[in-house]
Structure formats: structure tokens, C-alpha cells
Short mmCIF file of C-alpha atoms and ligand atoms in Angstrom, two decimals:
data_model
loop_
_atom_site.label_atom_id
_atom_site.label_comp_id
_atom_site.label_asym_id
_atom_site.label_seq_id
_atom_site.Cartn_x
_atom_site.Cartn_y
_atom_site.Cartn_z
CA MET A 1098 139.27 130.42 135.82
CA LYS A 1099 140.09 128.68 132.75
CA LYS A 1100 137.55 127.95 130.14
CA LEU A 1101 137.64 124.09 130.54
CA GLU A 1102 138.67 124.13 134.23
CA ASN A 1103 137.02 120.80 135.75
CA LYS A 1104 136.42 119.26 132.34
CA VAL A 1105 137.79 116.02 131.36
CA ALA A 1106 138.89 115.45 127.48
CA VAL A 1107 139.36 112.26 125.51
CA VAL A 1108 141.29 112.81 122.22
CA THR A 1109 141.51 109.84 119.95
CA GLY A 1110 144.86 109.75 118.07
CA ALA A 1111 146.62 112.13 120.13
CA SER A 1112 150.01 110.99 119.72
CA LYS A 1113 151.11 113.12 117.03
CA GLY A 1114 149.71 115.45 114.49
CA ILE A 1115 146.43 117.44 114.82
CA GLY A 1116 145.37 115.41 117.55
CA ALA A 1117 148.48 116.25 119.79
CA GLY A 1118 147.86 119.83 119.14
CA ILE A 1119 144.28 119.55 120.28
CA ALA A 1120 145.17 117.86 123.35
CA LYS A 1121 147.86 120.49 124.37
CA SER A 1122 145.70 123.09 123.80
CA LEU A 1123 142.75 121.60 125.52
CA ALA A 1124 144.88 121.08 128.60
CA SER A 1125 146.19 124.56 128.29
CA ALA A 1126 142.43 125.65 128.57
CA GLY A 1127 142.23 123.70 131.87
CA ALA A 1128 140.82 120.36 130.94
CA ALA A 1129 142.33 116.80 132.24
CA VAL A 1130 142.98 115.30 129.03
CA VAL A 1131 143.37 111.71 127.99
CA VAL A 1132 146.05 111.08 125.10
CA ASN A 1133 144.73 107.97 123.27
CA TYR A 1134 147.01 106.44 120.86
CA ALA A 1135 147.42 103.06 118.47
CA SER A 1136 150.82 102.39 118.30
CA ASP A 1137 153.42 105.39 119.08
CA LYS A 1138 153.70 105.29 122.88
CA ASN A 1139 156.85 107.47 122.86
CA GLY A 1140 154.54 109.95 121.05
CA ALA A 1141 151.86 109.83 123.47
CA ASP A 1142 154.08 110.22 126.50
CA LYS A 1143 155.97 112.85 124.91
CA VAL A 1144 152.64 114.74 124.74
CA VAL A 1145 151.55 114.09 128.00
CA ALA A 1146 154.86 115.03 129.51
CA GLU A 1147 154.81 118.61 127.75
CA ILE A 1148 151.10 118.98 129.18
CA THR A 1149 152.23 118.05 132.80
CA ALA A 1150 155.58 120.25 132.52
CA GLU A 1151 153.00 123.36 131.98
CA GLY A 1152 151.03 122.20 135.04
CA GLY A 1153 148.33 120.43 133.32
CA LYS A 1154 146.91 117.06 133.79
CA ALA A 1155 147.12 114.23 131.30
CA ILE A 1156 147.51 110.52 130.81
CA ALA A 1157 148.12 108.26 127.88
CA VAL A 1158 146.10 105.14 126.98
CA GLN A 1159 146.65 102.74 124.24
CA GLY A 1160 143.85 101.38 122.27
CA SER A 1161 142.67 101.11 118.80
CA VAL A 1162 139.16 102.92 118.36
CA ALA A 1163 138.33 100.25 115.67
CA LYS A 1164 138.14 97.60 118.48
CA LYS A 1165 135.17 97.58 121.00
CA ALA A 1166 137.20 96.09 123.91
CA ASP A 1167 139.82 98.77 123.38
CA VAL A 1168 137.16 101.43 123.54
CA ASP A 1169 135.57 100.12 126.55
CA ARG A 1170 139.12 100.02 128.38
CA LEU A 1171 139.54 103.74 127.29
CA PHE A 1172 136.81 105.07 128.86
CA ALA A 1173 137.05 102.68 131.87
CA GLU A 1174 140.76 104.01 132.34
CA THR A 1175 139.36 107.51 131.83
CA LYS A 1176 136.80 107.31 134.50
CA GLU A 1177 139.24 105.67 137.07
CA ALA A 1178 141.77 108.52 136.33
CA PHE A 1179 139.58 111.46 136.25
CA GLY A 1180 136.11 110.33 137.40
CA GLY A 1181 134.35 110.96 134.25
CA VAL A 1182 134.33 112.60 130.93
CA ASP A 1183 133.06 115.79 129.35
CA VAL A 1184 134.63 115.99 126.11
CA LEU A 1185 135.18 113.52 123.35
CA VAL A 1186 137.48 114.55 120.32
CA ASN A 1187 136.99 111.93 117.59
CA ASN A 1188 140.38 112.68 115.62
CA ALA A 1189 141.94 109.07 115.13
CA GLY A 1190 142.08 108.82 111.31
CA VAL A 1191 143.99 107.29 108.51
CA TYR A 1192 144.17 108.28 104.91
CA GLN A 1193 145.68 107.17 101.58
CA PHE A 1194 144.84 108.00 98.17
CA THR A 1195 144.28 105.30 95.51
CA PRO A 1196 143.21 105.05 92.05
CA ILE A 1197 139.84 103.05 91.69
CA GLU A 1198 141.57 100.47 89.64
CA VAL A 1199 143.60 99.57 92.84
CA VAL A 1200 141.43 99.83 95.48
CA THR A 1201 141.50 96.69 97.74
CA GLU A 1202 138.95 95.42 100.22
CA GLU A 1203 141.66 95.57 102.61
CA GLU A 1204 142.19 99.31 102.08
CA PHE A 1205 138.40 99.97 102.32
CA HIS A 1206 138.00 98.28 105.80
CA ARG A 1207 141.29 99.86 106.92
CA GLN A 1208 140.08 103.56 106.39
CA PHE A 1209 136.46 102.77 107.16
CA ASP A 1210 136.96 100.91 110.34
CA ILE A 1211 139.19 103.59 111.99
CA ASN A 1212 137.69 106.68 110.35
CA VAL A 1213 134.18 105.67 110.83
CA LEU A 1214 133.59 102.51 113.11
CA GLY A 1215 136.16 103.91 115.42
CA LEU A 1216 134.24 107.25 115.40
CA LEU A 1217 130.99 105.38 116.37
CA LEU A 1218 132.42 103.23 119.12
CA ALA A 1219 134.03 106.18 120.61
CA THR A 1220 131.12 108.22 120.49
CA GLN A 1221 129.07 105.31 122.22
CA GLY A 1222 131.72 105.24 125.04
CA ALA A 1223 131.37 108.88 125.58
CA VAL A 1224 127.43 108.99 125.29
CA ASN A 1225 127.61 105.99 127.91
CA SER A 1226 130.21 108.14 130.10
CA PHE A 1227 128.59 111.82 130.00
CA GLY A 1228 125.92 110.97 132.33
CA ASP A 1229 122.95 113.46 133.11
CA LYS A 1230 125.22 116.78 132.52
CA GLY A 1231 125.86 115.92 128.97
CA GLY A 1232 129.03 116.73 126.94
CA SER A 1233 130.63 118.06 123.67
CA ILE A 1234 131.69 115.58 120.88
CA ILE A 1235 134.06 116.96 118.25
CA ASN A 1236 134.19 115.18 115.00
CA ILE A 1237 137.67 115.71 112.73
CA SER A 1238 136.19 115.46 109.58
CA SER A 1239 138.01 116.99 106.45
CA THR A 1240 137.36 119.58 103.78
CA VAL A 1241 137.79 116.88 101.11
CA THR A 1242 133.91 116.51 101.60
CA ARG A 1243 133.80 119.93 99.73
CA ILE A 1244 136.55 119.69 97.20
CA THR A 1245 136.32 115.77 96.42
CA PRO A 1246 139.94 115.34 95.11
CA PRO A 1247 140.14 112.68 92.69
CA GLN A 1248 141.81 109.21 93.96
CA SER A 1249 140.25 109.72 97.40
CA ALA A 1250 137.03 107.65 96.84
CA ILE A 1251 137.58 105.75 100.06
CA TYR A 1252 139.14 108.68 102.32
CA THR A 1253 136.61 111.10 101.28
CA GLY A 1254 133.67 108.47 101.66
CA THR A 1255 134.92 107.77 105.23
CA LYS A 1256 134.69 111.71 105.77
CA GLY A 1257 131.44 111.94 103.91
CA ALA A 1258 130.01 109.68 106.60
CA VAL A 1259 131.67 111.52 109.39
CA ASP A 1260 129.67 114.81 108.02
CA SER A 1261 126.40 112.91 108.02
CA ILE A 1262 127.15 111.40 111.22
CA THR A 1263 127.71 114.57 112.83
CA GLN A 1264 124.20 115.80 111.70
CA VAL A 1265 122.20 112.62 112.75
CA LEU A 1266 123.92 112.56 116.22
CA SER A 1267 123.16 116.05 116.95
CA LYS A 1268 119.61 115.45 116.41
CA GLU A 1269 119.76 112.21 118.26
CA LEU A 1270 121.78 113.32 121.30
CA GLY A 1271 120.54 117.00 121.72
CA PRO A 1272 117.75 115.85 124.27
CA LYS A 1273 120.62 114.51 126.26
CA LYS A 1274 122.46 117.85 126.30
CA ILE A 1275 125.15 116.31 124.17
CA ARG A 1276 126.33 118.48 121.35
CA VAL A 1277 127.90 117.00 118.20
CA ASN A 1278 130.00 119.18 115.82
CA ALA A 1279 132.48 118.60 113.45
CA ILE A 1280 135.96 120.65 112.22
CA ASN A 1281 136.92 120.12 108.68
CA PRO A 1282 140.35 120.79 108.07
CA GLY A 1283 141.88 121.86 104.86
CA MET A 1284 145.53 120.41 104.40
CA VAL A 1285 147.62 120.42 107.55
CA GLU A 1286 151.21 119.95 107.92
CA THR A 1287 151.41 116.72 110.08
CA GLU A 1288 153.62 113.37 110.55
CA GLY A 1289 150.77 111.90 108.47
CA THR A 1290 151.00 114.16 105.65
CA HIS A 1291 154.51 114.01 105.47
CA THR A 1292 154.42 110.22 105.40
CA ALA A 1293 151.81 110.15 102.69
CA GLY A 1294 153.82 112.33 100.61
CA PHE A 1295 151.43 115.17 100.26
CA ILE A 1296 153.95 117.93 101.97
CA GLY A 1297 155.94 119.20 98.77
CA SER A 1298 153.53 117.62 96.34
CA ASP A 1299 151.87 119.19 93.20
CA PHE A 1300 148.79 118.58 95.38
CA GLN A 1301 149.82 120.86 97.99
CA ALA A 1302 151.04 123.65 95.51
CA GLU A 1303 147.41 123.46 93.82
CA LEU A 1304 145.61 123.69 97.17
CA GLU A 1305 147.47 126.56 98.26
CA LYS A 1306 146.78 128.82 94.81
CA THR A 1307 143.17 128.15 95.68
CA THR A 1308 143.56 128.79 99.42
CA PRO A 1309 141.98 132.26 100.05
CA LEU A 1310 144.67 132.66 103.08
CA GLY A 1311 147.56 131.24 100.49
CA ARG A 1312 149.09 128.57 102.65
CA ILE A 1313 148.28 125.23 104.13
CA GLY A 1314 147.32 124.79 107.86
CA GLN A 1315 149.38 123.78 111.19
CA PRO A 1316 147.85 121.88 114.07
CA ASP A 1317 148.05 125.29 116.02
CA ASP A 1318 145.51 126.55 113.50
CA ILE A 1319 142.94 123.76 114.24
CA ALA A 1320 143.23 123.43 117.95
CA PRO A 1321 141.73 126.67 119.04
CA VAL A 1322 138.51 125.87 117.17
CA ALA A 1323 138.41 122.53 119.21
CA VAL A 1324 138.60 124.33 122.40
CA PHE A 1325 135.79 126.69 121.32
CA LEU A 1326 133.73 123.62 120.58
CA ALA A 1327 134.48 122.00 123.87
CA SER A 1328 133.93 124.86 125.86
CA ASP A 1329 130.62 126.81 126.99
CA ASP A 1330 131.47 129.56 124.43
CA SER A 1331 129.94 127.15 121.93
CA ARG A 1332 126.91 126.15 123.92
CA TRP A 1333 124.35 126.99 120.92
CA LEU A 1334 125.87 125.01 118.49
CA THR A 1335 125.40 121.72 117.58
CA GLY A 1336 125.45 119.77 114.16
CA GLU A 1337 127.69 122.47 112.97
CA ILE A 1338 130.36 121.54 110.32
CA ILE A 1339 133.32 124.14 110.68
CA LEU A 1340 135.68 124.34 107.66
CA ALA A 1341 139.02 125.18 109.22
CA SER A 1342 140.72 125.73 106.07
CA GLY A 1343 142.30 129.23 105.22
CA GLY A 1344 138.97 129.65 103.17
CA VAL A 1345 138.86 126.47 101.16
CA ARG A 1346 135.34 125.21 100.24
N1 NAP B 1937 146.78 116.36 108.26
C1 NAP B 1937 145.62 116.88 107.24
O1 NAP B 1937 145.89 117.44 106.24
C2 NAP B 1937 144.25 116.47 107.55
C3 NAP B 1937 143.28 117.34 107.08
C4 NAP B 1937 141.94 116.99 107.03
C5 NAP B 1937 141.62 116.23 108.26
N2 NAP B 1937 142.43 115.58 108.67
C6 NAP B 1937 142.08 114.46 109.68
O2 NAP B 1937 142.64 114.79 111.00
C7 NAP B 1937 142.92 113.53 111.83
C8 NAP B 1937 144.40 113.65 112.12
O3 NAP B 1937 145.19 113.47 111.00
P1 NAP B 1937 146.80 113.75 111.17
O4 NAP B 1937 147.54 114.32 109.98
O5 NAP B 1937 147.11 114.48 112.21
O6 NAP B 1937 147.30 112.30 111.18
P2 NAP B 1937 148.63 111.67 111.82
O7 NAP B 1937 149.34 112.67 111.76
O8 NAP B 1937 148.90 110.41 110.82
O9 NAP B 1937 148.34 111.05 113.10
C9 NAP B 1937 147.17 109.87 113.39
C10 NAP B 1937 146.79 109.87 114.61
O10 NAP B 1937 145.90 108.77 114.84
C11 NAP B 1937 146.17 107.53 115.37
N3 NAP B 1937 145.58 106.47 115.04
C12 NAP B 1937 145.67 105.86 113.78
N4 NAP B 1937 144.99 104.92 114.05
C13 NAP B 1937 144.44 104.56 114.96
C14 NAP B 1937 143.47 103.78 115.80
N5 NAP B 1937 143.05 102.52 115.25
N6 NAP B 1937 142.93 104.02 117.06
C15 NAP B 1937 143.35 105.14 117.69
N7 NAP B 1937 144.20 106.11 117.16
C16 NAP B 1937 144.77 105.66 116.03
C17 NAP B 1937 147.65 107.65 115.39
O11 NAP B 1937 148.39 106.88 116.37
P3 NAP B 1937 149.72 106.02 116.34
O12 NAP B 1937 150.42 106.87 115.36
O13 NAP B 1937 150.05 106.04 118.08
O14 NAP B 1937 149.55 104.83 115.93
C18 NAP B 1937 148.18 109.29 115.38
O15 NAP B 1937 148.03 109.54 116.93
C19 NAP B 1937 142.46 112.48 111.00
O16 NAP B 1937 141.19 112.16 111.20
C20 NAP B 1937 142.32 113.02 109.43
O17 NAP B 1937 141.70 112.43 108.65
C21 NAP B 1937 143.73 115.69 108.49
#
């Protein structure tokens, strides 16, 4: 029997990047997967097609994690398709580095609404859907909370909140058999890091110099850690912040 047989997983922001990699790996391990996306329907449909071509189960559900009505619909559609939910991966996230002199209210709210409020709303939806059997929540934070790069006050602020929320909720939800852990990746090559100009930048070169394993990550470096945290193999872990960064800390 596969590790995640009979489990249902919701992965937010799974139309590309780290989320797509995690959705495909959870499905390979036997889970039925809900591929959430905000705007990239083609990307989400492609992830679903790759999973079903391998004999797995998946559906795509559009919805912004920053909007409660969308999140409620995400969990209602999950229940309708697969009967319940066992695993939530809070992966949806946005990032932009900005010097403090040009920080705007709009950019603050964009990043905090998706990365923090969105994570809280999706968590609330999952907690209300898990039922008596409990579940596993996996928050995708970032190694920026350790390396605190210049010009990242907003983004690092959002992920600092994610680290703290992970630890608070692990205590709050433990009695409900809900485990809450975080994976904090170092730089990973994704559509997002290409668009943000990180790939090929001096920042990447600097990071690689200080990374014990000497390179940046790929989504496939992160996904097995999510499979582990989703599975019973990690049944005694909650409130953990796991750096998945080639040794950057
Ligand atoms: N890549 C890295 O170096 C790195 C390092 C550490 C941590 N992280 C974290 O890992 C996560 C994924 O990063 P990535 O690099 O894979 O990003 P990415 O390639 O830009 O993909 C982001 C995903 O999030 C979705 N998304 C954006 N806003 C959303 C919203 N309001 N509601 C639902 N989904 C939304 C996007 O959906 P659409 O495209 O459909 O709109 C897309 O599927 C983020 O939380 C990020 O902070 C990334």
C-alpha cells in the first residue's frame, strides 16, 4: 500500500513551482489531490493531467486563499469530489523585494493578505473539515526568516509570521490530532523566482557560495519533505520548522 493511500490533500498555489511539485509527489504517494490556483488555469490543468496520466486522482479548483468565500468554496468542492480532507499544504505565496524607502501600503497588503491571511483562512477551512481523525498541515515558509536578506522586510515579515503561527497552532490544534509543521526552503528555481529576477542574479551567486551543498534547490528537493510530513512517518512531529535549503541556516 502506498504511504498516502486513501488520504486527500489540498495544495494551495499548485499551478506551478514548489506547489506543483508537491501536488505531484503527494499523488504519486497515493493521495487524491486538490490543485488550487489563483489565475493560471492552464498550469493547474496540466498538473492534474500529469497526475491522472500516472493513474492518480486530482482536480483543479480556482480560488484566492486571501478571500474567505473562495476558501470556503475550495473546501466544499474538495468534500464533494473526495469526501473529506486529511492534509493541507499552505504553499500559495508571493514575494517581491523592495527597499524600505519605496514600500507601499498596497505591496504590504498584497504579500500579507496572501502569505499570512490566506494561510490562516485555508487553515481554518481545513480544521473545520478534518473531523475527529485530525490531519496534517504543512506551511511553506522560507529560509529568509534565518538569513534576513536586505530589502525583504515585507516578505521576511510574512514568513516570520508563518514560523510563529506554525508553532502557535501546533499547540492549539494538537489536542484535535492536527499536526502543524513548516518547511522553510532556501532559494528554489521556479516560475516565481525566474519572474522576480532571482535566477541568474548576484543574490543567487552569493547564496550558492554560502550553501554547504553548493547549489540552489529544485521543487523536487522540497516535495519529498512534504510527503514525509503528510504521512504517518512523521506522526510524532508537530511545531517543527524544517530547513530544506542545502544547509543554509
Ligand atoms: N521559490 C523559492 O525560492 C522559495 C523559497 C522559499 C519559500 N518559497 C515559498 O514557496 C511558495 C511557492 O513559491 P514558488 O516560488 O513556487 O512560487 P510561484 O512559482 O510564483 O508559484 C506561486 C503559486 O501560488 C499561487 N498563488 C498566488 N497567489 C495566490 C492566491 N491569492 N491564492 C491561491 N494561490 C495563489 C500561484 O497561482 P497562479 O499562478 O495560478 O495565480 C502559483 O500557483 C511560496 O509560499 C513562497 O513564498 C519559495
